[in-house]
Amino acid sequence: MYFRPVEKVQQYEGIFSSFPVKTPTAGEPDGPLFGNGDIGVVAGGTGEALTFWLSKNDFWSSANINQRGERLCGVKCLGTLRICSDALKGASFSARQKIGTADVEIELHTEEKGLHISAYAPYQQSAVVVRLESRKGDIPLKICLEPMEDEAAACSQKTEGNMITAAKEYTGENMEWETKAAAVCRILEWNQAEGVLREGDSLTLAAAVYTNHDAANYLELAEKTVRDVTPETLTQYRSEHLGWWKDFWNTSGISIPSEPDVEKFWYASHYLMACCCKEGKFAPGIFGNWITTNKPNWQGDYHLNYNYQAPWWGVFSSNKVALADPYDQPLMEYIPQARKNAREELGCRGIYSKVGIGPKGLETARMYNQDGTENHEAPYWGQKSNSAYAAVNMVMRFYSTWDKEYARKYALPYLRETADFWEDYLKFEDGRYVIYNDCIHENGYAARGIFDWVDENTPDYSDDFNPILTLGLLRLVFRGLLDISEYLGEDEGRREKWNHILTHLSDFPIQEREGKTVFRYTERGMDWCGGNSLGIQHIFPGGCIGLSSDEKLLKIARDTITVMHRWSDYNAFPTFFTAAARVGYDPEIILSKFKEQFLNHSFPNLFIYYGGGGIECCSAVPSCINEMLFQSHEGILRFFPVWDKRKNASFYQLRGYGAFVVSAELKDGIVGEIDLASEQGRPCTILCPWEPGMVVLEDGKPVPCKIKEIRDGQAYTFETRKNRHYKIASK
């Protein structure tokens, strides 16, 4: 091992010198934050009322948009835990968000009083633990736990001795399914909810948070959990919590000494994802589990025209695949409704997805006409590509793991449904498949179809023909289908059709702009857009162009990156940087533009924010930096392919397509010995990083290789065995 990721991550923290000013918010919070993959907590407030906002991934209202257009559904804030003290009025605030151990430490100070607060959410529990210590003076305190009031919810609060309960329910006829939650807090050292914390003494708050999605007896479970807490219990909580995070960080890491800010945000991005993703729990929405209002932007839902998919695009190559476990469930639950949409709206088989969905088949994007009737067309925003876009993550995960169980349970069934739709919807004309009436940009439809943002000179993009995004997504879907079905030995009779579609899809449209040949957004319709990155998403996440592509196509791709220049853009952050890395764009430009974003678009909690924003921004740094250090999506492993060879760098256990887990180091311009673990025993092809050639060793014995000249060097292919390790070195 070249370094220990668990030790490296300890040097990075979110540092606060004043109270957050944008919390609570309908978007990304700017306060210290932590979570356990399900519960999310944001700190803020004031000295006399330090506030922890409590939320949970499964705390949803399933009420749909009513005829007045009021957005009643969506993920909600459960409530607040407040530490109140008039003695701390006007106190200064400082805090450390420790991403290595997922906890927060806060200091409140006046001239006469000093309160230290530490808090975390034990990863294996549905709980939050807060410890208060008076470091200067005796401090009167009152502990308050309250639900966030909502006229659409039934809320209650009670205090009995040292036990405080806050409950909130979304029930009734207008709910598609019910959500009920309770948070119960116990003050361990007191027998009441208020008192005086003497100088040098400490106070422990143990809060349990459960919903009816966790257990039918959620309230009783929360009460029992906190009643059972003892000092020994807390010691166990902490030990298990630290153990989980240690194991998490040691799954993979990067070391790029010349770029400490980039390195910091690589680790911070994974911290945020680990705080809001957990196997067996609801998937996080747009803003993760840090919801501080009852009305988050876009209901905090799952937006399928990229926002929902984007947060996980870095976890596969970073070998933190388990973080993606919650992703698939809401998509599978939505299939029955999406089938109905396809059949009733377009007369097609398969699935046709609206832009906004939620858990358990919920649709969050219903819209109504002025006369009160439902507008069945508007919630799609003119886009046919949402289901294909949702399949991207499944294909990424499959190629990264070649996991048969996953492929059989999720990837193949979902991609098959997607293929059913496109087999019916595509038109075969003049020897090629074409796509009609598929808006590449939601605003192309919205301008005329919903909001009337137009005048007589505004182009009508609502009938875009051959959008480049969908052309890229369909290549990914049908290529994935062919590989998965063959791997599982299923759908042999359908492969001829799928292959015909794959090999006869229309070419990517191009145009001339600023003296360069670049991609056109559609073949007919929207040619370009002043914002967003839809013109390069066939590169990433679509995976259709890379360093193995034809040089002419690569030049068009690089020139498109140059002309688009979307390094700082409302919706482009998760895609634009990684697309640039995929096609070998200047690494120094990529890194310098990253640092501009860190400076101008990040909070002290290391959350990178944009207007579309939310946790989608967590993927940009990992996915891009991983591609700069190690590429594999074309079936060829490339080491440090988009990196200045004068800068030392190393990575530990990044994951490549083919289910290879790889570690490598670049030092003084030379790639050292490479360590490769083969999980599935698949053939491996490596672009040789050494001019004399390379050798592959298994248990110290040479492995035969086949050598082939490719456009950018010599490719070595060798057979691997399942769960075996290999050393690759220069001859």
Short mmCIF file of N, CA and C in Angstrom, two decimals, residues 415-481:
data_model
loop_
_atom_site.label_atom_id
_atom_site.label_comp_id
_atom_site.label_asym_id
_atom_site.label_seq_id
_atom_site.Cartn_x
_atom_site.Cartn_y
_atom_site.Cartn_z
N LEU A 415 -33.28 -2.63 -17.83
CA LEU A 415 -32.85 -2.34 -19.20
C LEU A 415 -33.77 -3.00 -20.22
N ARG A 416 -34.28 -4.16 -19.89
CA ARG A 416 -35.22 -4.84 -20.79
C ARG A 416 -36.48 -4.00 -20.99
N GLU A 417 -36.99 -3.43 -19.90
CA GLU A 417 -38.17 -2.56 -19.99
C GLU A 417 -37.85 -1.31 -20.83
N THR A 418 -36.66 -0.78 -20.64
CA THR A 418 -36.24 0.39 -21.42
C THR A 418 -36.15 0.04 -22.90
N ALA A 419 -35.61 -1.13 -23.20
CA ALA A 419 -35.50 -1.57 -24.59
C ALA A 419 -36.88 -1.76 -25.22
N ASP A 420 -37.83 -2.31 -24.45
CA ASP A 420 -39.19 -2.49 -24.97
C ASP A 420 -39.74 -1.17 -25.48
N PHE A 421 -39.55 -0.13 -24.68
CA PHE A 421 -40.07 1.18 -25.08
C PHE A 421 -39.42 1.66 -26.37
N TRP A 422 -38.09 1.57 -26.43
CA TRP A 422 -37.40 2.14 -27.58
C TRP A 422 -37.54 1.28 -28.84
N GLU A 423 -37.74 -0.01 -28.68
CA GLU A 423 -38.05 -0.82 -29.86
C GLU A 423 -39.32 -0.32 -30.53
N ASP A 424 -40.29 0.12 -29.71
CA ASP A 424 -41.54 0.62 -30.26
C ASP A 424 -41.46 2.07 -30.71
N TYR A 425 -40.68 2.87 -29.99
CA TYR A 425 -40.71 4.31 -30.25
C TYR A 425 -39.78 4.73 -31.38
N LEU A 426 -38.64 4.06 -31.52
CA LEU A 426 -37.71 4.42 -32.59
C LEU A 426 -38.34 4.19 -33.97
N LYS A 427 -37.93 4.99 -34.94
CA LYS A 427 -38.35 4.82 -36.33
C LYS A 427 -37.13 4.43 -37.17
N PHE A 428 -37.30 3.42 -38.02
CA PHE A 428 -36.21 3.00 -38.90
C PHE A 428 -36.45 3.61 -40.27
N GLU A 429 -35.62 4.58 -40.64
CA GLU A 429 -35.79 5.32 -41.89
C GLU A 429 -34.46 5.43 -42.62
N ASP A 430 -34.47 5.10 -43.89
CA ASP A 430 -33.28 5.25 -44.74
C ASP A 430 -32.05 4.57 -44.13
N GLY A 431 -32.28 3.38 -43.58
CA GLY A 431 -31.16 2.58 -43.09
C GLY A 431 -30.64 2.98 -41.72
N ARG A 432 -31.39 3.80 -40.99
CA ARG A 432 -30.95 4.21 -39.65
C ARG A 432 -32.15 4.41 -38.75
N TYR A 433 -31.89 4.29 -37.42
CA TYR A 433 -32.93 4.56 -36.44
C TYR A 433 -32.89 6.03 -36.07
N VAL A 434 -34.07 6.65 -36.02
CA VAL A 434 -34.17 8.07 -35.71
C VAL A 434 -35.17 8.27 -34.57
N ILE A 435 -35.06 9.44 -33.93
CA ILE A 435 -35.87 9.77 -32.76
C ILE A 435 -36.62 11.07 -33.02
N TYR A 436 -37.93 11.01 -32.95
CA TYR A 436 -38.77 12.20 -33.13
C TYR A 436 -39.28 12.71 -31.77
N ASN A 437 -39.51 14.02 -31.73
CA ASN A 437 -40.22 14.65 -30.60
C ASN A 437 -39.64 14.26 -29.25
N ASP A 438 -38.36 14.48 -29.10
CA ASP A 438 -37.67 14.17 -27.84
C ASP A 438 -36.82 15.38 -27.49
N CYS A 439 -37.30 16.21 -26.57
CA CYS A 439 -36.58 17.43 -26.20
C CYS A 439 -35.27 17.10 -25.50
N ILE A 440 -34.19 17.66 -25.97
CA ILE A 440 -32.93 17.45 -25.27
C ILE A 440 -32.86 18.31 -24.03
N HIS A 441 -33.49 19.45 -24.01
CA HIS A 441 -33.46 20.37 -22.88
C HIS A 441 -34.88 20.57 -22.39
N GLU A 442 -35.12 20.40 -21.10
CA GLU A 442 -36.47 20.54 -20.57
C GLU A 442 -37.06 21.91 -20.88
N ASN A 443 -36.22 22.95 -20.93
CA ASN A 443 -36.75 24.28 -21.21
C ASN A 443 -37.19 24.44 -22.66
N GLY A 444 -36.69 23.57 -23.55
CA GLY A 444 -37.17 23.62 -24.92
C GLY A 444 -38.65 23.34 -25.01
N TYR A 445 -39.11 22.41 -24.17
CA TYR A 445 -40.55 22.15 -24.11
C TYR A 445 -41.25 23.16 -23.22
N ALA A 446 -40.62 23.49 -22.07
CA ALA A 446 -41.29 24.36 -21.11
C ALA A 446 -41.59 25.73 -21.68
N ALA A 447 -40.72 26.22 -22.56
CA ALA A 447 -40.92 27.56 -23.11
C ALA A 447 -42.29 27.71 -23.75
N ARG A 448 -42.72 26.69 -24.49
CA ARG A 448 -44.02 26.76 -25.15
C ARG A 448 -45.08 25.91 -24.46
N GLY A 449 -44.67 24.79 -23.91
CA GLY A 449 -45.65 23.84 -23.41
C GLY A 449 -46.19 24.15 -22.04
N ILE A 450 -45.44 24.94 -21.25
CA ILE A 450 -45.87 25.16 -19.87
C ILE A 450 -45.91 26.64 -19.51
N PHE A 451 -44.79 27.34 -19.68
CA PHE A 451 -44.66 28.66 -19.07
C PHE A 451 -44.83 29.83 -20.03
N ASP A 452 -44.92 29.57 -21.32
CA ASP A 452 -45.08 30.64 -22.30
C ASP A 452 -43.98 31.70 -22.15
N TRP A 453 -42.72 31.23 -22.21
CA TRP A 453 -41.58 32.13 -22.08
C TRP A 453 -41.17 32.71 -23.44
N VAL A 454 -42.04 32.72 -24.40
CA VAL A 454 -41.63 32.94 -25.79
C VAL A 454 -42.28 34.17 -26.37
N ASP A 455 -41.68 34.59 -27.48
CA ASP A 455 -42.33 35.57 -28.35
C ASP A 455 -42.29 34.99 -29.76
N GLU A 456 -42.68 35.80 -30.73
CA GLU A 456 -42.78 35.26 -32.09
C GLU A 456 -41.43 34.87 -32.68
N ASN A 457 -40.31 35.30 -32.08
CA ASN A 457 -38.99 35.00 -32.60
C ASN A 457 -38.32 33.81 -31.90
N THR A 458 -38.98 33.23 -30.90
CA THR A 458 -38.40 32.13 -30.15
C THR A 458 -38.56 30.82 -30.90
N PRO A 459 -37.46 30.09 -31.14
CA PRO A 459 -37.59 28.79 -31.82
C PRO A 459 -38.42 27.82 -31.00
N ASP A 460 -39.09 26.93 -31.69
CA ASP A 460 -39.86 25.88 -31.02
C ASP A 460 -39.03 24.61 -31.01
N TYR A 461 -38.55 24.24 -29.84
CA TYR A 461 -37.72 23.06 -29.71
C TYR A 461 -38.51 21.86 -29.20
N SER A 462 -39.81 21.96 -29.11
CA SER A 462 -40.59 20.90 -28.49
C SER A 462 -40.64 19.63 -29.34
N ASP A 463 -40.19 19.71 -30.61
CA ASP A 463 -40.17 18.51 -31.45
C ASP A 463 -38.75 18.18 -31.91
N ASP A 464 -37.78 18.31 -30.99
CA ASP A 464 -36.39 18.01 -31.33
C ASP A 464 -36.27 16.63 -31.97
N PHE A 465 -35.41 16.57 -33.00
CA PHE A 465 -35.20 15.35 -33.77
C PHE A 465 -33.76 14.88 -33.55
N ASN A 466 -33.60 13.61 -33.14
CA ASN A 466 -32.29 13.00 -32.91
C ASN A 466 -31.43 13.80 -31.92
N PRO A 467 -31.90 13.97 -30.69
CA PRO A 467 -31.07 14.63 -29.67
C PRO A 467 -29.83 13.81 -29.37
N ILE A 468 -28.70 14.47 -29.27
CA ILE A 468 -27.43 13.77 -29.11
C ILE A 468 -27.37 13.02 -27.78
N LEU A 469 -28.02 13.55 -26.74
CA LEU A 469 -28.03 12.87 -25.45
C LEU A 469 -28.70 11.50 -25.57
N THR A 470 -29.89 11.45 -26.14
CA THR A 470 -30.59 10.18 -26.24
C THR A 470 -29.86 9.21 -27.16
N LEU A 471 -29.26 9.71 -28.23
CA LEU A 471 -28.47 8.84 -29.09
C LEU A 471 -27.33 8.19 -28.31
N GLY A 472 -26.73 8.94 -27.40
CA GLY A 472 -25.68 8.38 -26.56
C GLY A 472 -26.21 7.40 -25.53
N LEU A 473 -27.31 7.76 -24.87
CA LEU A 473 -27.88 6.88 -23.85
C LEU A 473 -28.32 5.55 -24.44
N LEU A 474 -28.89 5.58 -25.62
CA LEU A 474 -29.35 4.32 -26.23
C LEU A 474 -28.18 3.44 -26.63
N ARG A 475 -27.08 4.02 -27.05
CA ARG A 475 -25.89 3.21 -27.31
C ARG A 475 -25.45 2.50 -26.04
N LEU A 476 -25.46 3.22 -24.92
CA LEU A 476 -25.08 2.61 -23.65
C LEU A 476 -26.06 1.52 -23.25
N VAL A 477 -27.36 1.78 -23.38
CA VAL A 477 -28.38 0.82 -22.96
C VAL A 477 -28.29 -0.47 -23.76
N PHE A 478 -28.24 -0.37 -25.09
CA PHE A 478 -28.26 -1.58 -25.90
C PHE A 478 -26.93 -2.32 -25.86
N ARG A 479 -25.83 -1.60 -25.71
CA ARG A 479 -24.55 -2.29 -25.52
C ARG A 479 -24.57 -3.05 -24.20
N GLY A 480 -25.07 -2.40 -23.15
CA GLY A 480 -25.17 -3.07 -21.86
C GLY A 480 -26.10 -4.27 -21.89
N LEU A 481 -27.23 -4.13 -22.57
CA LEU A 481 -28.17 -5.24 -22.69
C LEU A 481 -27.54 -6.45 -23.35
#
